[in-house]
Amino acid sequence: MDEKPAIEVPETLGEEIGGQGKAYFDDVVIDNILDALLELSAAVWTYHDRVTVLETVLAEKGIEVSDAIEAHVPEPEEIARREKERMALVNRVFGAFLRRPTPRGPAGLAAQPQTGDDT
């Protein structure tokens, strides 16, 4: 796999913007969408799997939780914790969109400023 040239990004913007990231296609925007979709899919499956296991374990102990879950009213502390967890998920899923489109491929690489001795 070809190594992509480093792109100078002002420190104030952070490492991810202009970062190399994963490259699946020639268009970084499509790559960002795919990264978000993959992260979201992994998160959805992980949560689904954990809930299924939890409900199974509880049912084996004679505890049916469906009605209790529907009737649950969270306390302010729980609401705050869940909001923090939700934002972490949003950042993982949509963080890929922080990368900015940069030239890729032979034409894009040719347009990059050259450094060093070309002789």
GROMACS .gro file of N, CA and C in nm:
model
  357
    1MET      N    1   0.084  -0.117   0.000
    1MET     CA    2   0.000   0.000   0.000
    1MET      C    3   0.088   0.123   0.000
    2ASP      N    4   0.055   0.222  -0.084
    2ASP     CA    5   0.131   0.345  -0.092
    2ASP      C    6   0.113   0.427   0.034
    3GLU      N    7   0.224   0.487   0.078
    3GLU     CA    8   0.215   0.575   0.195
    3GLU      C    9   0.173   0.713   0.148
    4LYS      N   10   0.078   0.772   0.217
    4LYS     CA   11   0.032   0.906   0.182
    4LYS      C   12   0.126   1.008   0.244
    5PRO      N   13   0.148   1.120   0.174
    5PRO     CA   14   0.235   1.223   0.232
    5PRO      C   15   0.167   1.289   0.350
    6ALA      N   16   0.248   1.331   0.446
    6ALA     CA   17   0.194   1.402   0.562
    6ALA      C   18   0.143   1.538   0.517
    7ILE      N   19   0.034   1.581   0.577
    7ILE     CA   20  -0.025   1.710   0.545
    7ILE      C   21  -0.005   1.799   0.666
    8GLU      N   22   0.047   1.919   0.644
    8GLU     CA   23   0.067   2.011   0.756
    8GLU      C   24  -0.067   2.067   0.798
    9VAL      N   25  -0.100   2.051   0.925
    9VAL     CA   26  -0.226   2.099   0.979
    9VAL      C   27  -0.193   2.184   1.101
   10PRO      N   28  -0.252   2.304   1.110
   10PRO     CA   29  -0.226   2.386   1.229
   10PRO      C   30  -0.262   2.310   1.356
   11GLU      N   31  -0.180   2.325   1.460
   11GLU     CA   32  -0.204   2.254   1.586
   11GLU      C   33  -0.343   2.279   1.642
   12THR      N   34  -0.396   2.399   1.620
   12THR     CA   35  -0.526   2.434   1.676
   12THR      C   36  -0.638   2.349   1.617
   13LEU      N   37  -0.616   2.288   1.502
   13LEU     CA   38  -0.720   2.206   1.440
   13LEU      C   39  -0.716   2.061   1.488
   14GLY      N   40  -0.608   2.018   1.547
   14GLY     CA   41  -0.600   1.881   1.597
   14GLY      C   42  -0.540   1.788   1.494
   15GLU      N   43  -0.508   1.667   1.539
   15GLU     CA   44  -0.441   1.569   1.454
   15GLU      C   45  -0.532   1.509   1.348
   16GLU      N   46  -0.659   1.488   1.380
   16GLU     CA   47  -0.746   1.413   1.291
   16GLU      C   48  -0.776   1.487   1.162
   17ILE      N   49  -0.792   1.619   1.169
   17ILE     CA   50  -0.822   1.695   1.048
   17ILE      C   51  -0.700   1.693   0.958
   18GLY      N   52  -0.720   1.648   0.837
   18GLY     CA   53  -0.609   1.637   0.744
   18GLY      C   54  -0.524   1.514   0.770
   19GLY      N   55  -0.561   1.436   0.872
   19GLY     CA   56  -0.486   1.315   0.904
   19GLY      C   57  -0.502   1.210   0.797
   20GLN      N   58  -0.419   1.112   0.803
   20GLN     CA   59  -0.423   1.010   0.700
   20GLN      C   60  -0.549   0.926   0.710
   21GLY      N   61  -0.590   0.890   0.830
   21GLY     CA   62  -0.712   0.811   0.843
   21GLY      C   63  -0.706   0.685   0.758
   22LYS      N   64  -0.818   0.616   0.750
   22LYS     CA   65  -0.825   0.496   0.668
   22LYS      C   66  -0.863   0.536   0.526
   23ALA      N   67  -0.804   0.472   0.428
   23ALA     CA   68  -0.835   0.501   0.288
   23ALA      C   69  -0.895   0.377   0.224
   24TYR      N   70  -1.021   0.387   0.185
   24TYR     CA   71  -1.089   0.278   0.116
   24TYR      C   72  -1.108   0.312  -0.032
   25PHE      N   73  -1.138   0.439  -0.058
   25PHE     CA   74  -1.166   0.487  -0.193
   25PHE      C   75  -1.082   0.611  -0.220
   26ASP      N   76  -1.092   0.665  -0.341
   26ASP     CA   77  -1.016   0.785  -0.375
   26ASP      C   78  -1.077   0.911  -0.315
   27ASP      N   79  -1.200   0.904  -0.267
   27ASP     CA   80  -1.270   1.021  -0.213
   27ASP      C   81  -1.274   1.012  -0.061
   28VAL      N   82  -1.208   1.108   0.007
   28VAL     CA   83  -1.202   1.103   0.154
   28VAL      C   84  -1.340   1.120   0.216
   29VAL      N   85  -1.431   1.188   0.150
   29VAL     CA   86  -1.566   1.204   0.204
   29VAL      C   87  -1.635   1.068   0.211
   30ILE      N   88  -1.621   0.988   0.107
   30ILE     CA   89  -1.678   0.852   0.108
   30ILE      C   90  -1.610   0.769   0.216
   31ASP      N   91  -1.479   0.785   0.232
   31ASP     CA   92  -1.407   0.715   0.339
   31ASP      C   93  -1.463   0.753   0.476
   32ASN      N   94  -1.490   0.881   0.496
   32ASN     CA   95  -1.545   0.928   0.624
   32ASN      C   96  -1.682   0.867   0.650
   33ILE      N   97  -1.765   0.862   0.547
   33ILE     CA   98  -1.898   0.801   0.562
   33ILE      C   99  -1.885   0.653   0.596
   34LEU      N  100  -1.794   0.584   0.530
   34LEU     CA  101  -1.774   0.442   0.557
   34LEU      C  102  -1.721   0.421   0.698
   35ASP      N  103  -1.627   0.504   0.742
   35ASP     CA  104  -1.576   0.494   0.880
   35ASP      C  105  -1.690   0.511   0.981
   36ALA      N  106  -1.776   0.611   0.957
   36ALA     CA  107  -1.888   0.635   1.049
   36ALA      C  108  -1.984   0.517   1.048
   37LEU      N  109  -2.013   0.463   0.931
   37LEU     CA  110  -2.103   0.348   0.920
   37LEU      C  111  -2.046   0.225   0.991
   38LEU      N  112  -1.918   0.200   0.973
   38LEU     CA  113  -1.854   0.086   1.040
   38LEU      C  114  -1.856   0.102   1.191
   39GLU      N  115  -1.824   0.222   1.239
   39GLU     CA  116  -1.825   0.247   1.384
   39GLU      C  117  -1.965   0.232   1.441
   40LEU      N  118  -2.064   0.287   1.372
   40LEU     CA  119  -2.201   0.278   1.417
   40LEU      C  120  -2.249   0.133   1.418
   41SER      N  121  -2.216   0.058   1.314
   41SER     CA  122  -2.255  -0.083   1.307
   41SER      C  123  -2.193  -0.163   1.421
   42ALA      N  124  -2.067  -0.138   1.448
   42ALA     CA  125  -2.000  -0.209   1.558
   42ALA      C  126  -2.065  -0.175   1.692
   43ALA      N  127  -2.097  -0.047   1.712
   43ALA     CA  128  -2.160  -0.005   1.836
   43ALA      C  129  -2.298  -0.067   1.851
   44VAL      N  130  -2.378  -0.063   1.745
   44VAL     CA  131  -2.514  -0.119   1.752
   44VAL      C  132  -2.507  -0.267   1.784
   45TRP      N  133  -2.418  -0.341   1.719
   45TRP     CA  134  -2.410  -0.484   1.746
   45TRP      C  135  -2.364  -0.511   1.889
   46THR      N  136  -2.265  -0.436   1.935
   46THR     CA  137  -2.215  -0.455   2.071
   46THR      C  138  -2.326  -0.433   2.172
   47TYR      N  139  -2.401  -0.324   2.157
   47TYR     CA  140  -2.510  -0.295   2.251
   47TYR      C  141  -2.620  -0.400   2.241
   48HIS      N  142  -2.654  -0.440   2.122
   48HIS     CA  143  -2.758  -0.543   2.104
   48HIS      C  144  -2.716  -0.673   2.171
   49ASP      N  145  -2.593  -0.712   2.148
   49ASP     CA  146  -2.542  -0.837   2.206
   49ASP      C  147  -2.543  -0.831   2.358
   50ARG      N  148  -2.498  -0.721   2.415
   50ARG     CA  149  -2.494  -0.709   2.561
   50ARG      C  150  -2.633  -0.710   2.621
   51VAL      N  151  -2.728  -0.644   2.559
   51VAL     CA  152  -2.866  -0.642   2.610
   51VAL      C  153  -2.926  -0.782   2.602
   52THR      N  154  -2.901  -0.852   2.494
   52THR     CA  155  -2.953  -0.988   2.480
   52THR      C  156  -2.897  -1.079   2.589
   53VAL      N  157  -2.767  -1.071   2.612
   53VAL     CA  158  -2.705  -1.152   2.717
   53VAL      C  159  -2.762  -1.115   2.854
   54LEU      N  160  -2.773  -0.986   2.880
   54LEU     CA  161  -2.826  -0.941   3.009
   54LEU      C  162  -2.968  -0.991   3.032
   55GLU      N  163  -3.054  -0.977   2.932
   55GLU     CA  164  -3.192  -1.023   2.946
   55GLU      C  165  -3.198  -1.174   2.966
   56THR      N  166  -3.111  -1.248   2.898
   56THR     CA  167  -3.107  -1.394   2.914
   56THR      C  168  -3.064  -1.432   3.055
   57VAL      N  169  -2.958  -1.369   3.104
   57VAL     CA  170  -2.908  -1.399   3.239
   57VAL      C  171  -3.015  -1.366   3.343
   58LEU      N  172  -3.079  -1.252   3.329
   58LEU     CA  173  -3.183  -1.215   3.424
   58LEU      C  174  -3.302  -1.311   3.418
   59ALA      N  175  -3.343  -1.349   3.299
   59ALA     CA  176  -3.456  -1.443   3.284
   59ALA      C  177  -3.422  -1.578   3.347
   60GLU      N  178  -3.297  -1.623   3.334
   60GLU     CA  179  -3.255  -1.748   3.396
   60GLU      C  180  -3.265  -1.740   3.549
   61LYS      N  181  -3.255  -1.622   3.603
   61LYS     CA  182  -3.267  -1.602   3.747
   61LYS      C  183  -3.410  -1.567   3.787
   62GLY      N  184  -3.503  -1.576   3.691
   62GLY     CA  185  -3.643  -1.551   3.719
   62GLY      C  186  -3.682  -1.404   3.723
   63ILE      N  187  -3.599  -1.321   3.665
   63ILE     CA  188  -3.626  -1.177   3.666
   63ILE      C  189  -3.662  -1.134   3.524
   64GLU      N  190  -3.786  -1.096   3.504
   64GLU     CA  191  -3.830  -1.044   3.375
   64GLU      C  192  -3.817  -0.892   3.380
   65VAL      N  193  -3.747  -0.834   3.287
   65VAL     CA  194  -3.714  -0.692   3.295
   65VAL      C  195  -3.785  -0.602   3.195
   66SER      N  196  -3.853  -0.657   3.098
   66SER     CA  197  -3.913  -0.575   2.992
   66SER      C  198  -4.004  -0.466   3.047
   67ASP      N  199  -4.096  -0.502   3.136
   67ASP     CA  200  -4.188  -0.402   3.191
   67ASP      C  201  -4.114  -0.300   3.278
   68ALA      N  202  -4.016  -0.346   3.354
   68ALA     CA  203  -3.939  -0.256   3.440
   68ALA      C  204  -3.860  -0.155   3.356
   69ILE      N  205  -3.806  -0.200   3.244
   69ILE     CA  206  -3.731  -0.110   3.156
   69ILE      C  207  -3.823  -0.003   3.101
   70GLU      N  208  -3.941  -0.042   3.056
   70GLU     CA  209  -4.036   0.054   3.000
   70GLU      C  210  -4.085   0.154   3.104
   71ALA      N  211  -4.092   0.115   3.229
   71ALA     CA  212  -4.144   0.201   3.335
   71ALA      C  213  -4.034   0.286   3.403
   72HIS      N  214  -3.908   0.260   3.372
   72HIS     CA  215  -3.796   0.327   3.438
   72HIS      C  216  -3.796   0.477   3.411
   73VAL      N  217  -3.780   0.557   3.518
   73VAL     CA  218  -3.765   0.702   3.508
   73VAL      C  219  -3.628   0.735   3.569
   74PRO      N  220  -3.532   0.780   3.487
   74PRO     CA  221  -3.396   0.802   3.537
   74PRO      C  222  -3.385   0.925   3.626
   75GLU      N  223  -3.294   0.917   3.722
   75GLU     CA  224  -3.260   1.029   3.810
   75GLU      C  225  -3.167   1.126   3.733
   76PRO      N  226  -3.155   1.249   3.778
   76PRO     CA  227  -3.068   1.346   3.709
   76PRO      C  228  -2.924   1.298   3.690
   77GLU      N  229  -2.868   1.227   3.789
   77GLU     CA  230  -2.732   1.176   3.776
   77GLU      C  231  -2.721   1.075   3.662
   78GLU      N  232  -2.823   0.990   3.651
   78GLU     CA  233  -2.823   0.891   3.543
   78GLU      C  234  -2.838   0.961   3.408
   79ILE      N  235  -2.922   1.062   3.402
   79ILE     CA  236  -2.941   1.137   3.278
   79ILE      C  237  -2.808   1.200   3.234
   80ALA      N  238  -2.736   1.258   3.329
   80ALA     CA  239  -2.606   1.320   3.298
   80ALA      C  240  -2.505   1.216   3.250
   81ARG      N  241  -2.500   1.100   3.317
   81ARG     CA  242  -2.407   0.994   3.277
   81ARG      C  243  -2.440   0.944   3.138
   82ARG      N  244  -2.569   0.924   3.111
   82ARG     CA  245  -2.611   0.873   2.980
   82ARG      C  246  -2.582   0.975   2.870
   83GLU      N  247  -2.598   1.105   2.902
   83GLU     CA  248  -2.566   1.208   2.803
   83GLU      C  249  -2.417   1.204   2.768
   84LYS      N  250  -2.333   1.187   2.870
   84LYS     CA  251  -2.188   1.178   2.847
   84LYS      C  252  -2.156   1.056   2.760
   85GLU      N  253  -2.217   0.944   2.788
   85GLU     CA  254  -2.196   0.823   2.709
   85GLU      C  255  -2.247   0.841   2.566
   86ARG      N  256  -2.362   0.909   2.552
   86ARG     CA  257  -2.418   0.934   2.419
   86ARG      C  258  -2.323   1.020   2.336
   87MET      N  259  -2.269   1.124   2.398
   87MET     CA  260  -2.177   1.212   2.326
   87MET      C  261  -2.049   1.140   2.288
   88ALA      N  262  -2.003   1.048   2.372
   88ALA     CA  263  -1.885   0.969   2.337
   88ALA      C  264  -1.914   0.883   2.214
   89LEU      N  265  -2.033   0.825   2.208
   89LEU     CA  266  -2.072   0.746   2.091
   89LEU      C  267  -2.080   0.835   1.968
   90VAL      N  268  -2.143   0.949   1.981
   90VAL     CA  269  -2.154   1.042   1.868
   90VAL      C  270  -2.015   1.081   1.818
   91ASN      N  271  -1.923   1.108   1.910
   91ASN     CA  272  -1.787   1.144   1.870
   91ASN      C  273  -1.716   1.029   1.800
   92ARG      N  274  -1.736   0.906   1.847
   92ARG     CA  275  -1.674   0.790   1.781
   92ARG      C  276  -1.732   0.772   1.641
   93VAL      N  277  -1.863   0.781   1.630
   93VAL     CA  278  -1.929   0.755   1.502
   93VAL      C  279  -1.902   0.867   1.402
   94PHE      N  280  -1.920   0.991   1.443
   94PHE     CA  281  -1.911   1.101   1.350
   94PHE      C  282  -1.776   1.172   1.351
   95GLY      N  283  -1.685   1.127   1.436
   95GLY     CA  284  -1.551   1.186   1.441
   95GLY      C  285  -1.477   1.174   1.309
   96ALA      N  286  -1.509   1.074   1.231
   96ALA     CA  287  -1.445   1.057   1.101
   96ALA      C  288  -1.470   1.176   1.010
   97PHE      N  289  -1.580   1.246   1.031
   97PHE     CA  290  -1.612   1.359   0.945
   97PHE      C  291  -1.524   1.481   0.972
   98LEU      N  292  -1.438   1.473   1.073
   98LEU     CA  293  -1.345   1.583   1.100
   98LEU      C  294  -1.236   1.592   0.994
   99ARG      N  295  -1.207   1.478   0.931
   99ARG     CA  296  -1.104   1.481   0.827
   99ARG      C  297  -1.154   1.567   0.711
  100ARG      N  298  -1.065   1.639   0.649
  100ARG     CA  299  -1.100   1.725   0.537
  100ARG      C  300  -1.052   1.661   0.408
  101PRO      N  301  -1.126   1.682   0.300
  101PRO     CA  302  -1.082   1.629   0.171
  101PRO      C  303  -0.945   1.685   0.134
  102THR      N  304  -0.857   1.597   0.096
  102THR     CA  305  -0.724   1.635   0.049
  102THR      C  306  -0.699   1.559  -0.080
  103PRO      N  307  -0.614   1.610  -0.166
  103PRO     CA  308  -0.588   1.541  -0.293
  103PRO      C  309  -0.533   1.401  -0.269
  104ARG      N  310  -0.582   1.306  -0.348
  104ARG     CA  311  -0.532   1.168  -0.342
  104ARG      C  312  -0.498   1.122  -0.483
  105GLY      N  313  -0.426   1.016  -0.490
  105GLY     CA  314  -0.392   0.960  -0.620
  105GLY      C  315  -0.277   1.035  -0.685
  106PRO      N  316  -0.234   0.988  -0.803
  106PRO     CA  317  -0.117   1.048  -0.870
  106PRO      C  318  -0.134   1.197  -0.897
  107ALA      N  319  -0.251   1.241  -0.942
  107ALA     CA  320  -0.271   1.383  -0.971
  107ALA      C  321  -0.263   1.465  -0.843
  108GLY      N  322  -0.324   1.417  -0.736
  108GLY     CA  323  -0.321   1.487  -0.609
  108GLY      C  324  -0.182   1.493  -0.550
  109LEU      N  325  -0.107   1.384  -0.564
  109LEU     CA  326   0.028   1.382  -0.510
  109LEU      C  327   0.118   1.477  -0.588
  110ALA      N  328   0.097   1.487  -0.719
  110ALA     CA  329   0.177   1.578  -0.801
  110ALA      C  330   0.151   1.723  -0.762
  111ALA      N  331   0.031   1.752  -0.714
  111ALA     CA  332  -0.004   1.889  -0.676
  111ALA      C  333   0.053   1.928  -0.540
  112GLN      N  334   0.099   1.830  -0.463
  112GLN     CA  335   0.153   1.858  -0.330
  112GLN      C  336   0.286   1.930  -0.344
  113PRO      N  337   0.314   2.030  -0.259
  113PRO     CA  338   0.443   2.098  -0.266
  113PRO      C  339   0.555   2.000  -0.236
  114GLN      N  340   0.659   2.008  -0.314
  114GLN     CA  341   0.773   1.919  -0.297
  114GLN      C  342   0.871   1.980  -0.198
  115THR      N  343   0.934   1.895  -0.117
  115THR     CA  344   1.037   1.942  -0.024
  115THR      C  345   1.161   1.862  -0.048
  116GLY      N  346   1.274   1.919  -0.015
  116GLY     CA  347   1.400   1.845  -0.028
  116GLY      C  348   1.467   1.876  -0.160
  117ASP      N  349   1.576   1.806  -0.187
  117ASP     CA  350   1.655   1.828  -0.307
  117ASP      C  351   1.602   1.741  -0.419
  118ASP      N  352   1.564   1.802  -0.531
  118ASP     CA  353   1.510   1.727  -0.643
  118ASP      C  354   1.616   1.692  -0.746
  119THR      N  355   1.745   1.716  -0.719
  119THR     CA  356   1.847   1.689  -0.819
  119THR      C  357   1.887   1.546  -0.821
   0.00000   0.00000   0.00000
